[in-house]
Short mmCIF file of C-alpha atoms in Angstrom, two decimals:
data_model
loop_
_atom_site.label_atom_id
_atom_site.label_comp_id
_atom_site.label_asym_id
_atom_site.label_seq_id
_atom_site.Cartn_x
_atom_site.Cartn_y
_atom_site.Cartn_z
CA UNK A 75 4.52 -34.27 2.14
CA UNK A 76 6.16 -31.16 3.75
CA UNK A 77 9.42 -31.11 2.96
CA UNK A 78 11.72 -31.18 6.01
CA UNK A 79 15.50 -30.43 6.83
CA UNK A 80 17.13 -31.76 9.97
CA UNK A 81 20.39 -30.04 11.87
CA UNK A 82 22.35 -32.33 14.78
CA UNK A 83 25.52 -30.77 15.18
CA UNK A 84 24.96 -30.15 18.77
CA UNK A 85 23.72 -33.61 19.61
CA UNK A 86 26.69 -34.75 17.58
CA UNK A 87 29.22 -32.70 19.70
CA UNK A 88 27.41 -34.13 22.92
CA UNK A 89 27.52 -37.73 21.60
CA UNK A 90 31.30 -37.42 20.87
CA UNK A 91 32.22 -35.85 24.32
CA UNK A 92 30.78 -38.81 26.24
CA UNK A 93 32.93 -41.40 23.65
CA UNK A 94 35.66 -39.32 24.99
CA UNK A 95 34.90 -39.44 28.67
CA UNK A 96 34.18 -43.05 28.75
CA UNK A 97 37.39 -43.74 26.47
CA UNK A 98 39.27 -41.46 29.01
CA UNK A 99 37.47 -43.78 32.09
CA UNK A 100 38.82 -46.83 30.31
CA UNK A 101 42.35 -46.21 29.72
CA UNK A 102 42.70 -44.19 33.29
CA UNK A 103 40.66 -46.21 34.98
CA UNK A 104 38.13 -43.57 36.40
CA UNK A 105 34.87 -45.26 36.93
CA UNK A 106 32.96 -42.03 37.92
CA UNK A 107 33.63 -41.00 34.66
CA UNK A 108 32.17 -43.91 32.86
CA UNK A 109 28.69 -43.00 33.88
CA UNK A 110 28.59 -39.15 32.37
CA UNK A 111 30.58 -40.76 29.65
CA UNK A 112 27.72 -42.77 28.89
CA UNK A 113 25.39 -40.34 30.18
CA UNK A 114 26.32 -37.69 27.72
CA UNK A 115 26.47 -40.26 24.54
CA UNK A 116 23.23 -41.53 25.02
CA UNK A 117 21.60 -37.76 25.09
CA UNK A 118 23.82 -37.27 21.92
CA UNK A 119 22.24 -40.23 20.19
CA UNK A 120 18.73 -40.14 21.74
CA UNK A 121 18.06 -36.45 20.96
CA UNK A 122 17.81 -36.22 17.09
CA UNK A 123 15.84 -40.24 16.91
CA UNK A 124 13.81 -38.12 19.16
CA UNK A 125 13.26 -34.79 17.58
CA UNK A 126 13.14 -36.64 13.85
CA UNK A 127 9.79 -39.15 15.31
CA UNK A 128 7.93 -36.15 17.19
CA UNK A 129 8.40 -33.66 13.48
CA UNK A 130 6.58 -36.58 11.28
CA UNK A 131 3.14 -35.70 10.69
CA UNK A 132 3.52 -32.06 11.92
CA UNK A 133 3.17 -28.90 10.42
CA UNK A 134 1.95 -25.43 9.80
CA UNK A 135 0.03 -24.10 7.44
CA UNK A 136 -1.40 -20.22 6.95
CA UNK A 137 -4.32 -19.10 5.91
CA UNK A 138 -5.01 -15.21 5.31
CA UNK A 139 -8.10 -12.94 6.47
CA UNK A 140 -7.94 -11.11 3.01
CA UNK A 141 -5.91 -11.19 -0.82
CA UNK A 142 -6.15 -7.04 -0.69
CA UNK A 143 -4.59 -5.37 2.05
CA UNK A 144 -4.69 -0.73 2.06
CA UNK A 145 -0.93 0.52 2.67
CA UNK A 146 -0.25 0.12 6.62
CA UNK A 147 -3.81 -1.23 7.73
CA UNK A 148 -3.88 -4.40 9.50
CA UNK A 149 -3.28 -7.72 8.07
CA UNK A 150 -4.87 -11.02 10.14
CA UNK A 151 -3.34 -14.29 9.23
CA UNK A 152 -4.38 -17.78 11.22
CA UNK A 153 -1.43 -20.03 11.53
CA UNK A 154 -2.48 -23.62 12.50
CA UNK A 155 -0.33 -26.28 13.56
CA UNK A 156 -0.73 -29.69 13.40
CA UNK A 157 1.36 -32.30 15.61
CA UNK A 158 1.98 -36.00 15.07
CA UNK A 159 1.40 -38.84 17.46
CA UNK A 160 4.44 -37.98 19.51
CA UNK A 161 3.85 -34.42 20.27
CA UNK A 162 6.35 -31.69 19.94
CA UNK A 163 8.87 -31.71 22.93
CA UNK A 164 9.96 -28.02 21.30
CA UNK A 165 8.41 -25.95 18.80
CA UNK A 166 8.78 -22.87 17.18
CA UNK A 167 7.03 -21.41 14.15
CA UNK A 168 9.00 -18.76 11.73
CA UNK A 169 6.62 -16.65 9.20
CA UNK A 170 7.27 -13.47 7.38
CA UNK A 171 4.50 -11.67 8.65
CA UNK A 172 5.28 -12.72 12.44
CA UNK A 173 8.80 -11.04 12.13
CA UNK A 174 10.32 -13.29 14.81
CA UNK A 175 9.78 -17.03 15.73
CA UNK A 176 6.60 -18.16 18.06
CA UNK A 177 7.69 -20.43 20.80
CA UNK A 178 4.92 -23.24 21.14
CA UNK A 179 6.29 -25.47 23.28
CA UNK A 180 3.44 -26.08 25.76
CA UNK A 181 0.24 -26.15 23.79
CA UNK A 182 1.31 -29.19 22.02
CA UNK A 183 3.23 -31.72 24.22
CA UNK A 184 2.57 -35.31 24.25
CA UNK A 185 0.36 -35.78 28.04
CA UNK A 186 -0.97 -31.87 28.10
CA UNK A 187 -1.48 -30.41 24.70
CA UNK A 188 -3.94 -30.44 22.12
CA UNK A 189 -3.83 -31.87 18.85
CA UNK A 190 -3.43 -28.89 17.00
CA UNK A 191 -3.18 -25.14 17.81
CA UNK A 192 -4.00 -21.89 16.32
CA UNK A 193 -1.40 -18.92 15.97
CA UNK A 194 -2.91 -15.42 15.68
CA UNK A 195 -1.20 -12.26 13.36
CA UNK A 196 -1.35 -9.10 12.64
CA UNK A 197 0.67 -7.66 10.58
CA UNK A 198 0.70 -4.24 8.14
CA UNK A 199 2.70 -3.50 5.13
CA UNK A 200 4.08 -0.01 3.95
CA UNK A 201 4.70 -0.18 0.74
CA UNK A 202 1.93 -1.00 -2.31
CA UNK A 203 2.83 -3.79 -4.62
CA UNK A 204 2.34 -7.71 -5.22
CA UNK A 205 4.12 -9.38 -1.93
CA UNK A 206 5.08 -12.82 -2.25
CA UNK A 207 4.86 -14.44 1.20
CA UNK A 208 6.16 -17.99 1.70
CA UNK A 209 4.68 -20.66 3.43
CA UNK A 210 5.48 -20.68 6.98
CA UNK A 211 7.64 -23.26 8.52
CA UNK A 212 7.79 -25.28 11.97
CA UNK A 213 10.81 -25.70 13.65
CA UNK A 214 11.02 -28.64 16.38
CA UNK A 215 13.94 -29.56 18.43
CA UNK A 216 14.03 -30.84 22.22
CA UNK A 217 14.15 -29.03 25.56
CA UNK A 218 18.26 -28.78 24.92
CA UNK A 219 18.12 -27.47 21.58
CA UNK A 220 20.83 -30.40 20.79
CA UNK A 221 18.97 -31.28 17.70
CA UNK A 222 16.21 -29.24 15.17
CA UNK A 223 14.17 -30.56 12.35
CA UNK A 224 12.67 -27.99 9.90
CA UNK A 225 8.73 -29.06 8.39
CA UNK A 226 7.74 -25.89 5.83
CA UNK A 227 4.48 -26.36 4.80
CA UNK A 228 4.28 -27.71 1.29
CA UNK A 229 1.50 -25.25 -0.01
CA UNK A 230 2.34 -22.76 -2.83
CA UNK A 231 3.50 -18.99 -1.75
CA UNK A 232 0.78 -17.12 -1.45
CA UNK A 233 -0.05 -13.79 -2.77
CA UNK A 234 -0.50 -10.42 -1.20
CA UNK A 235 -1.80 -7.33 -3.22
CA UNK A 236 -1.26 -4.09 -0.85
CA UNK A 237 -3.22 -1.36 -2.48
CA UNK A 238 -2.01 2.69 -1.98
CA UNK A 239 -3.70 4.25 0.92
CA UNK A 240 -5.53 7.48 -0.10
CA UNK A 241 -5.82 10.71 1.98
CA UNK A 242 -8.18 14.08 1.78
CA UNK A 243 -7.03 16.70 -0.13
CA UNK A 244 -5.81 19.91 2.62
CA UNK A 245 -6.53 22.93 0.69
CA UNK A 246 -4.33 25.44 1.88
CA UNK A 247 -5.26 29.21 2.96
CA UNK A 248 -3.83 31.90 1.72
CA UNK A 249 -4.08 34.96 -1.56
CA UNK A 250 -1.68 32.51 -3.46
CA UNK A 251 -3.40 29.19 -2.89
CA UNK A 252 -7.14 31.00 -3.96
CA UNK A 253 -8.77 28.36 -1.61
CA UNK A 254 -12.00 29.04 -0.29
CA UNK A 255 -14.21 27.64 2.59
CA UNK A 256 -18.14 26.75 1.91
CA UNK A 257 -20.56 26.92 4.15
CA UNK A 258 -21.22 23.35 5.13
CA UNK A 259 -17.60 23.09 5.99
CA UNK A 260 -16.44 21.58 2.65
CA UNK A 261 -13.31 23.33 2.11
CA UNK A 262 -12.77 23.72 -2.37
CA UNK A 263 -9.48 25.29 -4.61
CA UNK A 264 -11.17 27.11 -7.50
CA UNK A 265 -8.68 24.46 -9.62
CA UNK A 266 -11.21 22.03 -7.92
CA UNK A 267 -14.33 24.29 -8.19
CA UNK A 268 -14.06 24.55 -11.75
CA UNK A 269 -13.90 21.03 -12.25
CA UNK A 270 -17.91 20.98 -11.61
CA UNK A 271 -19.35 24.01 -11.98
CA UNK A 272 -21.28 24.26 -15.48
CA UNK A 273 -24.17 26.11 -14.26
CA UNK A 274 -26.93 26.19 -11.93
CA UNK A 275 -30.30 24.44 -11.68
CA UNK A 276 -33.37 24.23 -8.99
CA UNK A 277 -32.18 21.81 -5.74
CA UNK A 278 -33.23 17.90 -6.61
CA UNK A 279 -34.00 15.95 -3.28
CA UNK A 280 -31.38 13.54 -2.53
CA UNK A 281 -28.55 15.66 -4.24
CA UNK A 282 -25.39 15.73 -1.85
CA UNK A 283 -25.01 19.09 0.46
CA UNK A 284 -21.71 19.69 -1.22
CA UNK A 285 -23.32 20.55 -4.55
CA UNK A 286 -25.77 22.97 -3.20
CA UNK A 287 -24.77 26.68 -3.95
CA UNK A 288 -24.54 28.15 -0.85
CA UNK A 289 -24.47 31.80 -2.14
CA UNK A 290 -27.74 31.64 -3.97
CA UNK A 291 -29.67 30.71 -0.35
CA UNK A 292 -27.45 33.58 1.38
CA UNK A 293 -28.79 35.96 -1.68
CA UNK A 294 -32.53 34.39 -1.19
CA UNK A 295 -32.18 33.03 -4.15
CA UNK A 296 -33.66 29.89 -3.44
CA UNK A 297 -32.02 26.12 -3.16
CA UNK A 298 -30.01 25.89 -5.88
CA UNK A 299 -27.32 23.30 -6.78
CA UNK A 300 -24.10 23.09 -9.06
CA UNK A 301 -24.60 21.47 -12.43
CA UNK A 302 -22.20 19.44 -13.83
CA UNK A 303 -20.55 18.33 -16.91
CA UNK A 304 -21.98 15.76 -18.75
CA UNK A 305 -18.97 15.90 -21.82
CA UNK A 306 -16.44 13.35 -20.61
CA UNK A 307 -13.46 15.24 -22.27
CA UNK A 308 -14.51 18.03 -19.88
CA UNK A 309 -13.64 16.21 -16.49
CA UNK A 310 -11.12 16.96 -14.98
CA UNK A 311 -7.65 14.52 -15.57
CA UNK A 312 -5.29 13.04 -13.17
CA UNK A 313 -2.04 12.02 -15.40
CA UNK A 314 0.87 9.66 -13.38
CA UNK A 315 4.14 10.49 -14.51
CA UNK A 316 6.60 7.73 -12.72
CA UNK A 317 10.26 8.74 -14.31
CA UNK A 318 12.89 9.49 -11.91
CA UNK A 319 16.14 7.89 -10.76
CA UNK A 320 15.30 8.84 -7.20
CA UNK A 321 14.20 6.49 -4.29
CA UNK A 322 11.15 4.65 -4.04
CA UNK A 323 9.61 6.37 -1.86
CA UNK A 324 9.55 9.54 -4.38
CA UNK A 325 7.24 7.30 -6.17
CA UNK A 326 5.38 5.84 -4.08
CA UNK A 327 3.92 9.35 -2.33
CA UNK A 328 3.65 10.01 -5.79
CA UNK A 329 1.12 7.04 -6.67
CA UNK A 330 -0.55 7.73 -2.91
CA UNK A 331 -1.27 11.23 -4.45
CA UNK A 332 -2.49 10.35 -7.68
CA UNK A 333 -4.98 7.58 -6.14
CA UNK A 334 -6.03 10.24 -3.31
CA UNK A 335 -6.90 12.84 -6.14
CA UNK A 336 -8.92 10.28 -8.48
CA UNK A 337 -10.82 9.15 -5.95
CA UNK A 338 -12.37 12.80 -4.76
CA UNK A 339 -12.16 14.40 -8.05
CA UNK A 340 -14.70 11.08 -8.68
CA UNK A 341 -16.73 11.83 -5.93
CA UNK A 342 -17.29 15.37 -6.82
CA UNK A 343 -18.11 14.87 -10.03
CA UNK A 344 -15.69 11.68 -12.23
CA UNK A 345 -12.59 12.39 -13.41
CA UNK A 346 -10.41 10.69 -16.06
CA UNK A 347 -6.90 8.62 -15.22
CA UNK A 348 -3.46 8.52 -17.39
CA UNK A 349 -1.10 6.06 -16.38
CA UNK A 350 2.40 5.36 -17.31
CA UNK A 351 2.16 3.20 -20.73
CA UNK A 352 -1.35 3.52 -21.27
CA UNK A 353 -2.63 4.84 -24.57
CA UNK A 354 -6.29 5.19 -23.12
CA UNK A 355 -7.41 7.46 -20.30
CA UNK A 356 -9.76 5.74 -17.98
CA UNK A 357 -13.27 6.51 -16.64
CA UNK A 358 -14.12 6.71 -13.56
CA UNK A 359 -17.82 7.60 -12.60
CA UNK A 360 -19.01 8.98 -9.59
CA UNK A 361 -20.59 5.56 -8.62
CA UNK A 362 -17.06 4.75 -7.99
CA UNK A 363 -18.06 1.22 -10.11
CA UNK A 364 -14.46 0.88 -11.85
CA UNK A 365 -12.51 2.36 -8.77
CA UNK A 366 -11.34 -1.03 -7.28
CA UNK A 367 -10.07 -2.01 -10.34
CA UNK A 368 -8.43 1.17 -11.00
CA UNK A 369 -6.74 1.01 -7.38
CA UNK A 370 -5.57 -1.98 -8.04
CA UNK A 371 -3.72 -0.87 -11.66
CA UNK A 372 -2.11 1.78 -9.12
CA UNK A 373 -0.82 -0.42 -6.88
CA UNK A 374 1.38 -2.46 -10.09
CA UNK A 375 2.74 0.94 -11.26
CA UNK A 376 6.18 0.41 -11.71
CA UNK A 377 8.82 3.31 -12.36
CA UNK A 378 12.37 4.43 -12.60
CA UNK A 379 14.54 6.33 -15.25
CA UNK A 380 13.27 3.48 -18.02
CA UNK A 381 10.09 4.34 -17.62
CA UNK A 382 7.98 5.44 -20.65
CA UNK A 383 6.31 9.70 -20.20
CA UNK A 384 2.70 9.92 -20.26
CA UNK A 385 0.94 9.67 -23.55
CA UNK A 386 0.01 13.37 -23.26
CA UNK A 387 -0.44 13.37 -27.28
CA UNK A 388 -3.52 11.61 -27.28
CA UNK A 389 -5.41 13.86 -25.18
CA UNK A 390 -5.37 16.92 -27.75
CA UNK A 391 -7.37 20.32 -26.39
CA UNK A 392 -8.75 19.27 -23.37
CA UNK A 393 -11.49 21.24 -21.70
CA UNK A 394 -11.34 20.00 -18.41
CA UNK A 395 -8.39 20.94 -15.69
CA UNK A 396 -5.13 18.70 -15.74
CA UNK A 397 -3.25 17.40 -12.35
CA UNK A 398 -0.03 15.88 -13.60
CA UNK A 399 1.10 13.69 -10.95
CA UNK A 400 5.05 13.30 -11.18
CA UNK A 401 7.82 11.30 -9.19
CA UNK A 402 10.18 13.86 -9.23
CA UNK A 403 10.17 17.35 -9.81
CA UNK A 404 11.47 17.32 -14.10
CA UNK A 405 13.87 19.66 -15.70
CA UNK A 406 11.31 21.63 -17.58
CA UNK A 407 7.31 20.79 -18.28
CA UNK A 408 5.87 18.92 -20.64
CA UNK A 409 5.00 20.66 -24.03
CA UNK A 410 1.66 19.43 -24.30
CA UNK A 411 0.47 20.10 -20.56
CA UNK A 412 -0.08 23.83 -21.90
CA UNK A 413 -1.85 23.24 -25.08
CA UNK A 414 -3.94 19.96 -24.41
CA UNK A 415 -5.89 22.38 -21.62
CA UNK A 416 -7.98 25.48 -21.60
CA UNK A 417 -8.84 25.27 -17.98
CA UNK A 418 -6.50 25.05 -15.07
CA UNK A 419 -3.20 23.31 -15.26
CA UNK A 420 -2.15 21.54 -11.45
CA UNK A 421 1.45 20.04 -10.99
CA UNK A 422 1.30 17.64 -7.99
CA UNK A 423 5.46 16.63 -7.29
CA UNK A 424 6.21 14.60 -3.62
CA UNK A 425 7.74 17.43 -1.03
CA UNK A 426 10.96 15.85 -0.18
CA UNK A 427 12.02 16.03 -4.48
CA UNK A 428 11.34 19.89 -3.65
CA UNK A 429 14.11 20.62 -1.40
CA UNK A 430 15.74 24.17 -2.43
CA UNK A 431 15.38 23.87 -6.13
CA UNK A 432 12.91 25.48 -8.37
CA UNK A 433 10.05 23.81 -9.83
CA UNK A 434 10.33 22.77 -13.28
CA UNK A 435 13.02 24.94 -14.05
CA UNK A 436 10.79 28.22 -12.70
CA UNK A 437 12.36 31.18 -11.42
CA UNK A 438 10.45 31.19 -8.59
CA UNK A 439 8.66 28.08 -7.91
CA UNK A 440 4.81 29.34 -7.13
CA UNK A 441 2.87 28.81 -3.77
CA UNK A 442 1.51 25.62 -2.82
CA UNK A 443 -2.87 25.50 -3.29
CA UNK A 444 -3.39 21.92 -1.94
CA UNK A 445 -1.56 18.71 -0.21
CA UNK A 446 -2.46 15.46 -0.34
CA UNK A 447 0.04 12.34 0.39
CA UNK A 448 2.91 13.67 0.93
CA UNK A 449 2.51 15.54 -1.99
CA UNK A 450 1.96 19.33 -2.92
CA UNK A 451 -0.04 20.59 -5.87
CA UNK A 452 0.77 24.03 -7.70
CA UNK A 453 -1.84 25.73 -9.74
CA UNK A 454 -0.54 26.80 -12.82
CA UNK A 455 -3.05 28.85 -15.73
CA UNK A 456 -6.54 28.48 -13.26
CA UNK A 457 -7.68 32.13 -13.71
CA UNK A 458 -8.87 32.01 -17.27
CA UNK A 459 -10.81 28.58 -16.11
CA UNK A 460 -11.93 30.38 -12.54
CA UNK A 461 -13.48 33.50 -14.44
CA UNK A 462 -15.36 31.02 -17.25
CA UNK A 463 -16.74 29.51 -13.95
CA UNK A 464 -17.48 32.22 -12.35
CA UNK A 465 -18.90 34.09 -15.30
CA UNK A 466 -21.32 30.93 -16.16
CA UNK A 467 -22.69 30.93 -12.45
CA UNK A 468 -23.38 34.59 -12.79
CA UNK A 469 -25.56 34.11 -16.19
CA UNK A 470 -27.14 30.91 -14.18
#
């Protein structure tokens, strides 16, 4: 049975004033008052007897469109409500994701209305994580508001998992940021380019246009298309560092970043992901068949000063290029970033941490190759991997 809470005060109030007029009538002798006396205490008494038989047997009840919402896309939820025999002189329905109370006070009267009605929302969330949203509740009280009784649904709270939007990757222009634009409009960082690149080999039908090698056809070389690694420990590596005692937001451009990077750096090619606490990197193939679970194990990440560093120490030399993903902007780099990689080192840090200081304790804090997320991404050690590249596609 929903559980219900009832609130009379008003009615009360109104029910006392006409005791007091018709008391007043009786000892003055004022008959006109006798009649608003009694006026007045009946609507005091009448309202809640009222309001309390037209709330049994209603209620509301929520049911939603989906259990996995993306960061700030829409959200439908069906509220239906349910009357008793009575109707509902007054109605109004309060639910988290309405925001403000829904007045249905027409649809379901006792001579006019329906039986039941149906409330439509649409509502979006900002920020990833498990929501708890409680059931919704129906408030009914009569055309005076003198009295209210309270039904919430008696169903469990349900649960809401909103999962971190992701965003393309801007490469930026420019002699620092070494970005380049292909030919069919694709536009690569040679951090990005050398996450593929292991060669070249005759065009296979059906092979996406972004892995054709756009140079050889200028040269009249023929169709020819990127080959790419097949040694796991040569993918590139997206590591989520979530230390920081700064706001949540920090972290959560930070995770937005991190997802948007692992899911093209799959596309491309699969990539490996690091996250906070984990002792295992994870997998993810260019079939994308372990993303959703993966976005999901974003979406729980939870951070703050407590938070555990990245188990860099398990990676040893890594061949493949590194994007450490951090909350906030640390006092110095980690040890093992340099000497767990012979390819290209990226540091991806939010750009409101930034603000006028230097980048992990830097001199000069080096020019931005890439945003994504709110984030930027600084290429640190990518020539050494950009000249293997380039000297591999030269011998292919």
């Amino acid at each position: 049975m929903p559980t219900q809470a009832s609130s009379a005060g008003r009615a009360c109030a109104v029910a006392a004033l006409g005791a007091g007029m018709t008391l007043i009538a009786y000892l003055f002798d004022a008959a006109p008052l006798f009649v608003a006396g009694v006026a007045f205490a009946a609507i005091g008494l009448a309202a809640p007897a009222w309001v309390w038989a037209s709330a049994h047997g209603a209620v509301a009840s929520r049911s939603l469109q989906a259990e996995r919402v993306i960061e700030d896309e829409p959200l439908e939820a069906t509220i239906q409500v349910r009357r008793g025999l009575l109707g509902l002189p007054g109605a109004e329905v309060h639910d988290v994701l309405a925001g403000r109370p829904i007045s249905l006070s027409g649809p379901l009267a006792l001579l006019v209305g329906a039986r039941s009605a149906n409330v439509r929302i649409v509502a979006s969330f900002p920020r990833r994580g498990l929501h708890t949203l409680a059931p919704p509740s129906l408030v009914v009280h009569d055309p005076l508001d003198l009295a209210r009784v309270v039904r919430v649904d008696p169903a469990p709270a349900q649960r809401l998992l909103v999962l971190p939007r992701t965003e393309r990757v801007r490469w930026l222009r420019g002699d620092r940021g070494r970005s380049s634009q292909q030919p069919d409009g694709d536009t690569r960082s040679d951090a990005l380019a050398a996450v593929d690149i292991d060669g070249l080999r005759p065009y296979r039908p059906g092979t996406s246009a972004s892995r054709i090698h756009w140079p050889a056809v200028a040269r009249g070389a023929g169709l020819l298309e990127r080959r790419l690694r097949s040694d796991g420990d040569a993918r590139p590596l997206v590591v989520l560092d979530a230390r920081g005692p700064g706001p949540i937001e920090l972290l959560d451009a930070a995770v937005r970043a991190a997802a948007s990077m692992t899911l093209e750096l799959a596309r491309v090619g699969g990539c490996g992901l690091l996250l906070p606490g984990e002792r295992r990197v994870t997998s993810i193939d260019p079939k994308l068949s372990n993303w959703p679970a993966v976005h999901v194990r974003l979406a729980l990440v939870q951070g703050g000063p407590d938070t555990r560093p990245p188990a860099l120490g398990i990676l040893g030399g890594r061949l493949g290029p590194v994007f450490y993903v951090a909350a906030q902007p640390l006092e110095r780099l980690p040890a093992q970033l340099a000497s767990m990689t012979r390819g290209s080192a990226t540091l991806v840090v939010p750009v409101e941490s930034l603000g006028d200081g230097k980048l992990w304790g830097m001199r000069k804090t080096p020019v931005a190759s890439f945003e994504v997320a709110g984030c930027r991404g600084f290429v640190l050690g990518a020539r050494r991997a950009n000249s293997r590249v380039s000297a591999r596609a030269g011998a292919a």
